[in-house]
Short mmCIF file of C-alpha atoms in Angstrom, two decimals:
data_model
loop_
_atom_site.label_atom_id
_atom_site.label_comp_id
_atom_site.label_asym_id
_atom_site.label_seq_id
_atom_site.Cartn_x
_atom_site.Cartn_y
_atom_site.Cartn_z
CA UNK A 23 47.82 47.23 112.73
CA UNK A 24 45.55 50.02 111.64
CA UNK A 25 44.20 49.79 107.72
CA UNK A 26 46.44 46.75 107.29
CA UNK A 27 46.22 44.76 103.78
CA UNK A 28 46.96 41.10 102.61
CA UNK A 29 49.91 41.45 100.39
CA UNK A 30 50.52 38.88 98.09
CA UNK A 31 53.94 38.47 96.26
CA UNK A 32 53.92 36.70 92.96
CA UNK A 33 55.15 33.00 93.06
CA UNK A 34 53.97 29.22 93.56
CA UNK A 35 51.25 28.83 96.42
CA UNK A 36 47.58 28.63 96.58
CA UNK A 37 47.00 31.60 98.95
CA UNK A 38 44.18 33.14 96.90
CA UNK A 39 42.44 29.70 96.02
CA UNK A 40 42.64 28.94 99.99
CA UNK A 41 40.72 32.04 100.50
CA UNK A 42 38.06 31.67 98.02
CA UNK A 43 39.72 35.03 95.85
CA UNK A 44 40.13 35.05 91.81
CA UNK A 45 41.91 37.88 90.39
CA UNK A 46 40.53 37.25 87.17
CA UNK A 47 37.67 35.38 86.49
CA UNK A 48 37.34 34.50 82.76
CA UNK A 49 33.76 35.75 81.81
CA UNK A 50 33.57 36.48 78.27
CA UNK A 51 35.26 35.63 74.51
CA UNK A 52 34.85 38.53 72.13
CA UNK A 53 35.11 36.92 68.65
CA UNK A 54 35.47 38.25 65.23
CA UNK A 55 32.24 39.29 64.49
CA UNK A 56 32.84 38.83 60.20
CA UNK A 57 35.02 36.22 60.66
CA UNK A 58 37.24 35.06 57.65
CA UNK A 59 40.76 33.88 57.47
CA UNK A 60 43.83 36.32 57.95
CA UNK A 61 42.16 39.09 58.83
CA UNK A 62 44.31 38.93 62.41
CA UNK A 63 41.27 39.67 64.51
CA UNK A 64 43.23 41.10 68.33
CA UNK A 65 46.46 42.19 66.09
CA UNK A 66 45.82 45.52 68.60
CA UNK A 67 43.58 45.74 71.38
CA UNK A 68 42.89 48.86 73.55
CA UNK A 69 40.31 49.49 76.27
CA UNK A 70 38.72 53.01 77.07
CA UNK A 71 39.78 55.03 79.95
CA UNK A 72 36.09 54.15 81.46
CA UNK A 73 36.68 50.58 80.37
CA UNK A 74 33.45 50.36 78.66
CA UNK A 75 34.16 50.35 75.13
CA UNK A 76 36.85 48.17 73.85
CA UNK A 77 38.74 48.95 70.07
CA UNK A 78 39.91 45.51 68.59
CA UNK A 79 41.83 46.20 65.33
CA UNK A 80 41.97 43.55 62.64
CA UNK A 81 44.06 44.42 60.02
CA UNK A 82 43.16 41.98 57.01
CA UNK A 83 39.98 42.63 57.41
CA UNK A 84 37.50 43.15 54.34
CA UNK A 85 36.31 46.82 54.35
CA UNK A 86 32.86 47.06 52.80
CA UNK A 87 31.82 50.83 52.50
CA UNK A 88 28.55 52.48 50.76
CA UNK A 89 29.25 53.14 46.93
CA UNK A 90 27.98 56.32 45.08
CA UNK A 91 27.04 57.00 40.94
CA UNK A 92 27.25 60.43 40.08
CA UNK A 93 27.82 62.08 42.94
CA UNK A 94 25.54 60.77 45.44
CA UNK A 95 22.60 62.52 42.76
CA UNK A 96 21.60 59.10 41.17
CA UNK A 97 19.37 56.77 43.39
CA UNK A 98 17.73 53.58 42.91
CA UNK A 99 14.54 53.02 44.27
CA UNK A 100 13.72 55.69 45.67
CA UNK A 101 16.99 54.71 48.08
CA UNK A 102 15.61 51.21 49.15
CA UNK A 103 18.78 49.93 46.94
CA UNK A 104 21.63 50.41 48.17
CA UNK A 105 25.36 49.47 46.62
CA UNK A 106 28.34 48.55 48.45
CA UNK A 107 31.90 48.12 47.47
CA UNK A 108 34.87 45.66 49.27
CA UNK A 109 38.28 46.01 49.62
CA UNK A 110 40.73 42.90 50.48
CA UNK A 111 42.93 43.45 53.60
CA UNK A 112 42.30 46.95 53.89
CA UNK A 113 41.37 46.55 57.62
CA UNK A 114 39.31 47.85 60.11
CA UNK A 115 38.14 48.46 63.90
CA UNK A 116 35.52 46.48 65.77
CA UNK A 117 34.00 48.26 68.70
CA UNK A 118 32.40 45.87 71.43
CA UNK A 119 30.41 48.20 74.11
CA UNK A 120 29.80 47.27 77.52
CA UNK A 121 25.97 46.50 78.71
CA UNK A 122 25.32 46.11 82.34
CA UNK A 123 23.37 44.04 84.25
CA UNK A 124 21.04 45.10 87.12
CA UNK A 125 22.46 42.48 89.30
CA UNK A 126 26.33 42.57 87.68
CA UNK A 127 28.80 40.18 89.43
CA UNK A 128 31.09 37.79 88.63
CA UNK A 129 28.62 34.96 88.30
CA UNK A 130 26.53 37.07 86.19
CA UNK A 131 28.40 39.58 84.26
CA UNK A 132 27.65 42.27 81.64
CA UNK A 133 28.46 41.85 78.78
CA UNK A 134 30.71 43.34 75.54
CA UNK A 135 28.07 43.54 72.87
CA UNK A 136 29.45 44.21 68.86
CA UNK A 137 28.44 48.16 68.86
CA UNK A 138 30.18 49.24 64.87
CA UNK A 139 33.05 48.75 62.82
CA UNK A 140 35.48 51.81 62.33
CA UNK A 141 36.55 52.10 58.35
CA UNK A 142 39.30 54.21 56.94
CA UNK A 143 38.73 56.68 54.91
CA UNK A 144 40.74 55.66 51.93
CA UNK A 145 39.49 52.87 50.71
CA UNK A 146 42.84 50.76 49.12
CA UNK A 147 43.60 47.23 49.60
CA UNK A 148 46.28 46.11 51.82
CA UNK A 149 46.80 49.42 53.61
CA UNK A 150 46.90 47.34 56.99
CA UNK A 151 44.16 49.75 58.92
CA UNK A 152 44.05 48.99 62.72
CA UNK A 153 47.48 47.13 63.03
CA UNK A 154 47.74 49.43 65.92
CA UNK A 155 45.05 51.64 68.14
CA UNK A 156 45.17 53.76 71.10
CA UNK A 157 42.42 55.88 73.21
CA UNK A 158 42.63 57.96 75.74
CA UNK A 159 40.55 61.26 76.75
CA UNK A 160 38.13 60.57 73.70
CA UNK A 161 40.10 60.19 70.80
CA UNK A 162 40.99 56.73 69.44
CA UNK A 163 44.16 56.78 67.32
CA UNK A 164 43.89 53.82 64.72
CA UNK A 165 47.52 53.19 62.55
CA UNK A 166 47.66 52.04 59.03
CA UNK A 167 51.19 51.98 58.24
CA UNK A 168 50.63 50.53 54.49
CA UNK A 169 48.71 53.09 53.57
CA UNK A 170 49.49 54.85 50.19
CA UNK A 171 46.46 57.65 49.97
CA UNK A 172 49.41 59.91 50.04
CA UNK A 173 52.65 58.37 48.94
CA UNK A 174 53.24 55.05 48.58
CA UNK A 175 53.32 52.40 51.55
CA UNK A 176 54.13 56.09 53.57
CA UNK A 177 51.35 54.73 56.15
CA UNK A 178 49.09 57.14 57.71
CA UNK A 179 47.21 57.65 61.44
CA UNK A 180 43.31 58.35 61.71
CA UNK A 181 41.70 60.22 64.81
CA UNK A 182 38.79 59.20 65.75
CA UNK A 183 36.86 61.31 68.51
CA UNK A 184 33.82 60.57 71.34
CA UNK A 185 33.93 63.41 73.52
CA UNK A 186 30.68 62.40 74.87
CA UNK A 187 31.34 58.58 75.72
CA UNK A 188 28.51 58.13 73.63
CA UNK A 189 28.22 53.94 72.02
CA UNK A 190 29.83 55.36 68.88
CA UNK A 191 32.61 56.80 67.83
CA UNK A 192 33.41 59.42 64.59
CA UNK A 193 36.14 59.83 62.35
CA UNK A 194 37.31 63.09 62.47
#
């Protein structure tokens, strides 16, 4: 029969092992790349529509963010010291990119590479940031349903944009 395809129903057999065919072949673990405990590293998970970015939201994650005296006027050393603040379980966003391999194949595969973290823009404790994340057409979508920068525990959704498919993304 003319353009006629193996179809394979799921079930018990060993149909694709007699042939020599994996569906999936494990390649790759993407870990925590700050790892500490509860900070529910995978809590949401969402791949790009090119599949070569993947958003990984862990939600107790410590967000560490650049501080600022005065209005961003006073500097220290001539800027070669720099001051960061921390916030407990606010959460965050890890972005893994995808880097190719000239000769890419299952037995040697690209690989997901750490590429930035995405913060929130309020900065309080607990608020629970990337407990769920979506993307599609360039925007990532990034929940934080704790969040109380406008009432309190009201929650509150951050768009983030890449138009370009560039490696990084921007809060917008």
């Amino acid at each position: 029969i003319e353009f006629n395809r193996l179809d394979i129903l799921p079930g018990v057999g060993s149909a694709l092992e007699d042939l020599g065919l994996d569906v999936f072949v494990w390649v790759q673990d993407l870990r925590h790349t700050f790892s500490n405990d509860g900070q529910r590293f995978g809590v949401s998970v969402r791949v790009t529509d090119t599949a070569n970015t993947v958003m990984i939201g862990s939600q107790g994650a410590t967000t560490v963010k650049p501080m600022t005296f005065d209005q961003d006027k006073l500097t220290f050393d001539q800027n070669t010291t720099l001051f960061h603040g921390t916030r407990q379980n606010a959460g965050t966003v890890y972005v893994f990119d995808y880097l190719s391999r000239p000769d890419d194949s299952v037995t040697t595969p690209g690989q997901f590479v750490y590429a930035q973290q995405i913060n929130p823009e309020s900065f309080g404790e607990g608020i629970n940031f990337g407990s769920s994340v979506d993307v599609r057409n360039g925007y990532a979508i990034v929940g934080a349903p704790t969040d109380s920068s406008v009432l309190n525990n009201a929650g509150e959704v951050y768009v983030c944009t890449n138009f370009g498919n560039l490696l990084a993304w921007d809060m917008i």
